[in-house]
mmCIF file of C-alpha atoms in Angstrom:
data_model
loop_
_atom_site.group_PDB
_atom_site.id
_atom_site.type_symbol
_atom_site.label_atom_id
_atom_site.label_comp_id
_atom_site.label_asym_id
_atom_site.label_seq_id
_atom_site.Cartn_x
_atom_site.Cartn_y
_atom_site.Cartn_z
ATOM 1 C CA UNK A 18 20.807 3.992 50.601
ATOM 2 C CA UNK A 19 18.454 0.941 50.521
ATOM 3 C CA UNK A 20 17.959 -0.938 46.958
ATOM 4 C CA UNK A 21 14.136 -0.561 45.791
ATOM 5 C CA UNK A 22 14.489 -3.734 43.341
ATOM 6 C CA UNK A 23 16.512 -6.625 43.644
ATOM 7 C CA UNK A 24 19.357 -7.582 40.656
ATOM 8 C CA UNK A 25 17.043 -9.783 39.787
ATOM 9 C CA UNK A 26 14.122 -7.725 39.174
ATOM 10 C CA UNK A 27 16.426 -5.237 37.566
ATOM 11 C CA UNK A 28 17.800 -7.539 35.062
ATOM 12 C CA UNK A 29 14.000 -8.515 34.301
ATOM 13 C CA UNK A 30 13.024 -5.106 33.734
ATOM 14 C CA UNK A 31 16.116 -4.177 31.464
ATOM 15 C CA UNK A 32 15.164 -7.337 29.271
ATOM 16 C CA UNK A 33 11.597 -6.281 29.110
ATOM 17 C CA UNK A 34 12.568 -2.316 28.327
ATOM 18 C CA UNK A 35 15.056 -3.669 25.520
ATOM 19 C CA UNK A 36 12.593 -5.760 23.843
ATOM 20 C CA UNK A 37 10.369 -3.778 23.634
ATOM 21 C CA UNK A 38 12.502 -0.859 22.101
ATOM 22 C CA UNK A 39 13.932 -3.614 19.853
ATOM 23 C CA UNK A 40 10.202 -4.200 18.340
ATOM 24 C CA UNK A 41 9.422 -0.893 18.762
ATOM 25 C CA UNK A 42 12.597 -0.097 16.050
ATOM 26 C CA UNK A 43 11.715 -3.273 13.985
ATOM 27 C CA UNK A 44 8.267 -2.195 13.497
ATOM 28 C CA UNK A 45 9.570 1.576 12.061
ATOM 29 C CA UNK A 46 12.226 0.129 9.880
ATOM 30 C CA UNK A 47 9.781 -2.087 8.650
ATOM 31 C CA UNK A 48 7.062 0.234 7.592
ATOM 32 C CA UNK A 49 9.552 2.540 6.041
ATOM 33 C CA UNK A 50 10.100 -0.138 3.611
ATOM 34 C CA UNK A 51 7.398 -0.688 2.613
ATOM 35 C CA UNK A 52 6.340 0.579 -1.339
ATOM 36 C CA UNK A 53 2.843 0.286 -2.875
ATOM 37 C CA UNK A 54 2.112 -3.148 -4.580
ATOM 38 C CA UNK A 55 -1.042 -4.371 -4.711
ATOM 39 C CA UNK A 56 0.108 -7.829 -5.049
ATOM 40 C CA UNK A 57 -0.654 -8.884 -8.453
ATOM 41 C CA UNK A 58 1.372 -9.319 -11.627
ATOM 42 C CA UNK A 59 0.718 -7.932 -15.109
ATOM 43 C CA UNK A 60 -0.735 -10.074 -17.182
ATOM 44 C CA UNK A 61 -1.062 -8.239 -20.461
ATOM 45 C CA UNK A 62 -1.169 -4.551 -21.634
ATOM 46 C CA UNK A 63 -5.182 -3.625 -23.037
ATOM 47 C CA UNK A 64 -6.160 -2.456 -26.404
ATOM 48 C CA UNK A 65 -8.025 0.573 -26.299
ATOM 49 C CA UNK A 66 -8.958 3.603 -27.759
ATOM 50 C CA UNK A 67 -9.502 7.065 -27.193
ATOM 51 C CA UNK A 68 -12.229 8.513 -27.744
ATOM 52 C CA UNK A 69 -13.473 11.646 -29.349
ATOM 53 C CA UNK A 70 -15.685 13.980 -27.628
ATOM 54 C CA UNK A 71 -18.204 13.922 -30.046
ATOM 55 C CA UNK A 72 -18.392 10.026 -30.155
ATOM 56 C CA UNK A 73 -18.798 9.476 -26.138
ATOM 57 C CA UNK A 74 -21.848 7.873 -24.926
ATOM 58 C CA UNK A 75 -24.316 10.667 -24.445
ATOM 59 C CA UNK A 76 -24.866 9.374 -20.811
ATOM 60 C CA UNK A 77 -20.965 9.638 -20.312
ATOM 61 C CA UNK A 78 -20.872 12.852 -21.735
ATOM 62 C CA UNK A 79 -22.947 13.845 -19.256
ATOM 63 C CA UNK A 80 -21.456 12.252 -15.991
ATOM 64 C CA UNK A 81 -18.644 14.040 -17.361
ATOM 65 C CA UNK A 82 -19.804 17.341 -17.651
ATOM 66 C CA UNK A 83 -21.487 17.491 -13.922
ATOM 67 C CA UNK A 84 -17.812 16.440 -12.687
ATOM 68 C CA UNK A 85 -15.074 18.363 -14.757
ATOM 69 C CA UNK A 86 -14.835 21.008 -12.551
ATOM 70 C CA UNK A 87 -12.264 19.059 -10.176
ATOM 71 C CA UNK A 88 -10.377 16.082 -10.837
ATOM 72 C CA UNK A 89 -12.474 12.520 -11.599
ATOM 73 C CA UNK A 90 -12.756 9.049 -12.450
ATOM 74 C CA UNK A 91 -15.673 7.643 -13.853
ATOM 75 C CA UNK A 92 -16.647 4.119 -15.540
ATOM 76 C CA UNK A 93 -19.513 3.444 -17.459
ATOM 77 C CA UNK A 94 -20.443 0.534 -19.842
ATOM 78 C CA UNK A 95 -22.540 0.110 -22.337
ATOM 79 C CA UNK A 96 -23.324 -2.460 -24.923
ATOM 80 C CA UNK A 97 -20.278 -4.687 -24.319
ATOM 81 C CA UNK A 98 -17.753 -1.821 -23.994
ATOM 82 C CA UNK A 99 -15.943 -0.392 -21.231
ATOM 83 C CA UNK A 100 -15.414 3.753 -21.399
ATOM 84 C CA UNK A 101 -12.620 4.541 -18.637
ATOM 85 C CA UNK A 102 -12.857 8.043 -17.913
ATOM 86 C CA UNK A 103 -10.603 10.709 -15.890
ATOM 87 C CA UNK A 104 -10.154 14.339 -15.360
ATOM 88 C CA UNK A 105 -7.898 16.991 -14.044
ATOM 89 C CA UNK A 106 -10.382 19.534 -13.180
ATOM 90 C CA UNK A 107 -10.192 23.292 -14.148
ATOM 91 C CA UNK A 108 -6.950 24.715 -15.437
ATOM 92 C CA UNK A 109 -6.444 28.713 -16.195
ATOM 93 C CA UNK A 110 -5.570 28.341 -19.894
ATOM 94 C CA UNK A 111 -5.938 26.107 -22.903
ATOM 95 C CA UNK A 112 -2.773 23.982 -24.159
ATOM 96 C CA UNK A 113 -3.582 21.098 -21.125
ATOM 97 C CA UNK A 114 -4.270 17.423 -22.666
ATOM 98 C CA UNK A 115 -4.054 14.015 -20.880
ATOM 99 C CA UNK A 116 -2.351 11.243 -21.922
ATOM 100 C CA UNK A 117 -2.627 7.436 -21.291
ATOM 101 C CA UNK A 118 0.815 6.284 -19.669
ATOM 102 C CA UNK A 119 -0.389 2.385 -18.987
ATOM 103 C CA UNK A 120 -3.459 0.078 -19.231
ATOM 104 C CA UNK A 121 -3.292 -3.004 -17.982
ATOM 105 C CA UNK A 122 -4.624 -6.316 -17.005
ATOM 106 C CA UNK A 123 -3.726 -8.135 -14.089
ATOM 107 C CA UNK A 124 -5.937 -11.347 -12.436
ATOM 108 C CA UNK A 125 -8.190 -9.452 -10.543
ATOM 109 C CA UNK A 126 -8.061 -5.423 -11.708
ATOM 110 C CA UNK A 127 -7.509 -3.279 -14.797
ATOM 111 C CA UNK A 128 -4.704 -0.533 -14.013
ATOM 112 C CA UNK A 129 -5.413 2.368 -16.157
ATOM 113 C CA UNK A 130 -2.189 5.574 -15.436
ATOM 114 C CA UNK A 131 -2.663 8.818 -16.803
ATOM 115 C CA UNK A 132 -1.147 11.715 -17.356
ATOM 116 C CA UNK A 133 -2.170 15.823 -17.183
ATOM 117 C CA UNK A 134 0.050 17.565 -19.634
ATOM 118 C CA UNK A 135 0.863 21.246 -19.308
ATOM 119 C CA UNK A 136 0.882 23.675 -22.487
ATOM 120 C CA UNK A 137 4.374 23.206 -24.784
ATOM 121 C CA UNK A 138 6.545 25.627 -24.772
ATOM 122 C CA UNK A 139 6.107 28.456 -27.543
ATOM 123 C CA UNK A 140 2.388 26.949 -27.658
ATOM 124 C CA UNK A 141 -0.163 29.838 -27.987
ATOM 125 C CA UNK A 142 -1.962 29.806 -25.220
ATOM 126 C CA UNK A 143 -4.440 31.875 -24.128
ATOM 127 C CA UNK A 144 -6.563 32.754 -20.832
ATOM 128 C CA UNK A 145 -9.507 30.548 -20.912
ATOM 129 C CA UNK A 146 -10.711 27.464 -18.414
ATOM 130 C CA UNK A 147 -10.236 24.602 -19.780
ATOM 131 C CA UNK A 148 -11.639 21.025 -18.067
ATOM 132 C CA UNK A 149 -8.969 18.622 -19.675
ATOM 133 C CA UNK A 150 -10.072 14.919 -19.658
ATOM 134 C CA UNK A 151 -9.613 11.604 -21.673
ATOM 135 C CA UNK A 152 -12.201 8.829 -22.215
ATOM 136 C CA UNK A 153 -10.837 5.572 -23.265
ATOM 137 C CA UNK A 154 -12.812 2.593 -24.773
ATOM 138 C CA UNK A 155 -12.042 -0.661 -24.332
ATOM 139 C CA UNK A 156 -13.942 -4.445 -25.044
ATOM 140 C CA UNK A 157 -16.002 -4.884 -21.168
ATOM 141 C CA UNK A 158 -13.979 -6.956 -18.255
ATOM 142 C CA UNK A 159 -15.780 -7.914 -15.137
ATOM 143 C CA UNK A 160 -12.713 -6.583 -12.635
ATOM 144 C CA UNK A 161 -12.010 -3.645 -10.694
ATOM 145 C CA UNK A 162 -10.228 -0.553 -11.963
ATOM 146 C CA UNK A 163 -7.651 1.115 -10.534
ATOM 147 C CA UNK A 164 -6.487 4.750 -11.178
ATOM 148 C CA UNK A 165 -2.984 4.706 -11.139
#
């Protein structure tokens, strides 16, 4: 039986295969690893407020109300203040609220989190659509917002 490569050429071609199954592995370690961070450190929690439905912006109001029917985000400013808005879309009954887990500063974005709360237990609920949302005020920043 005749030899199609030299040892040579072998050795050359085992070195090539394992390198690049050693990168190959690196590579997939690697982007298991990795978590979301966008790179920037908090600088300071916000002051805000929440605000009532009947005290939104009548503009907001109604960016709001063309959008509750699935989840949203929406920003709008208006004389110096920023109104940070964000929905959950329909739900089947009443008893749903949101609540604001985090907002933050950092040097180039405001991080807002929220949360969509289900009904308590022993709450009386009953069977009607509801379009949960908050709508939080704060002084106006010139940065991005992110959505947690």
């Amino acid at each position: 039986m005749e030899k199609c490569c030299g040892d040579r050429e072998m050795k050359r071609l085992r070195a090539s295969c394992n390198i690049w199954i050693l990168l190959i592995l690196i590579t997939g370690l690697a982007s298991g690893c990795v978590s979301r961070y966008d790179g920037e450190q908090k600088l300071r929690d916000l002051d805000f407020t929440v605000v009532d439905r009947e005290d939104e912006p009548e503009e907001l109001s109604t960016m709001i109300e063309g959008e509750k029917g699935h989840p949203f985000q929406i920003l709008y400013a208006d004389q110096g203040q920023l109104y940070l808005a964000e929905g959950y879309g329909e739900q089947p009954t009443t008893g749903y609220s949101v609540a604001v887990r985090e907002l933050y500063e950092t040097e180039n974005t405001i991080h807002i989190r929220t949360n969509l709360l289900g009904p308590e237990k022993g709450e009386d609920i009953k069977e009607i659509t509801t379009f949960p949302y908050v709508v939080v005020q704060l002084g106006y920043i010139d940065k991005d917002v992110l959505f947690d």
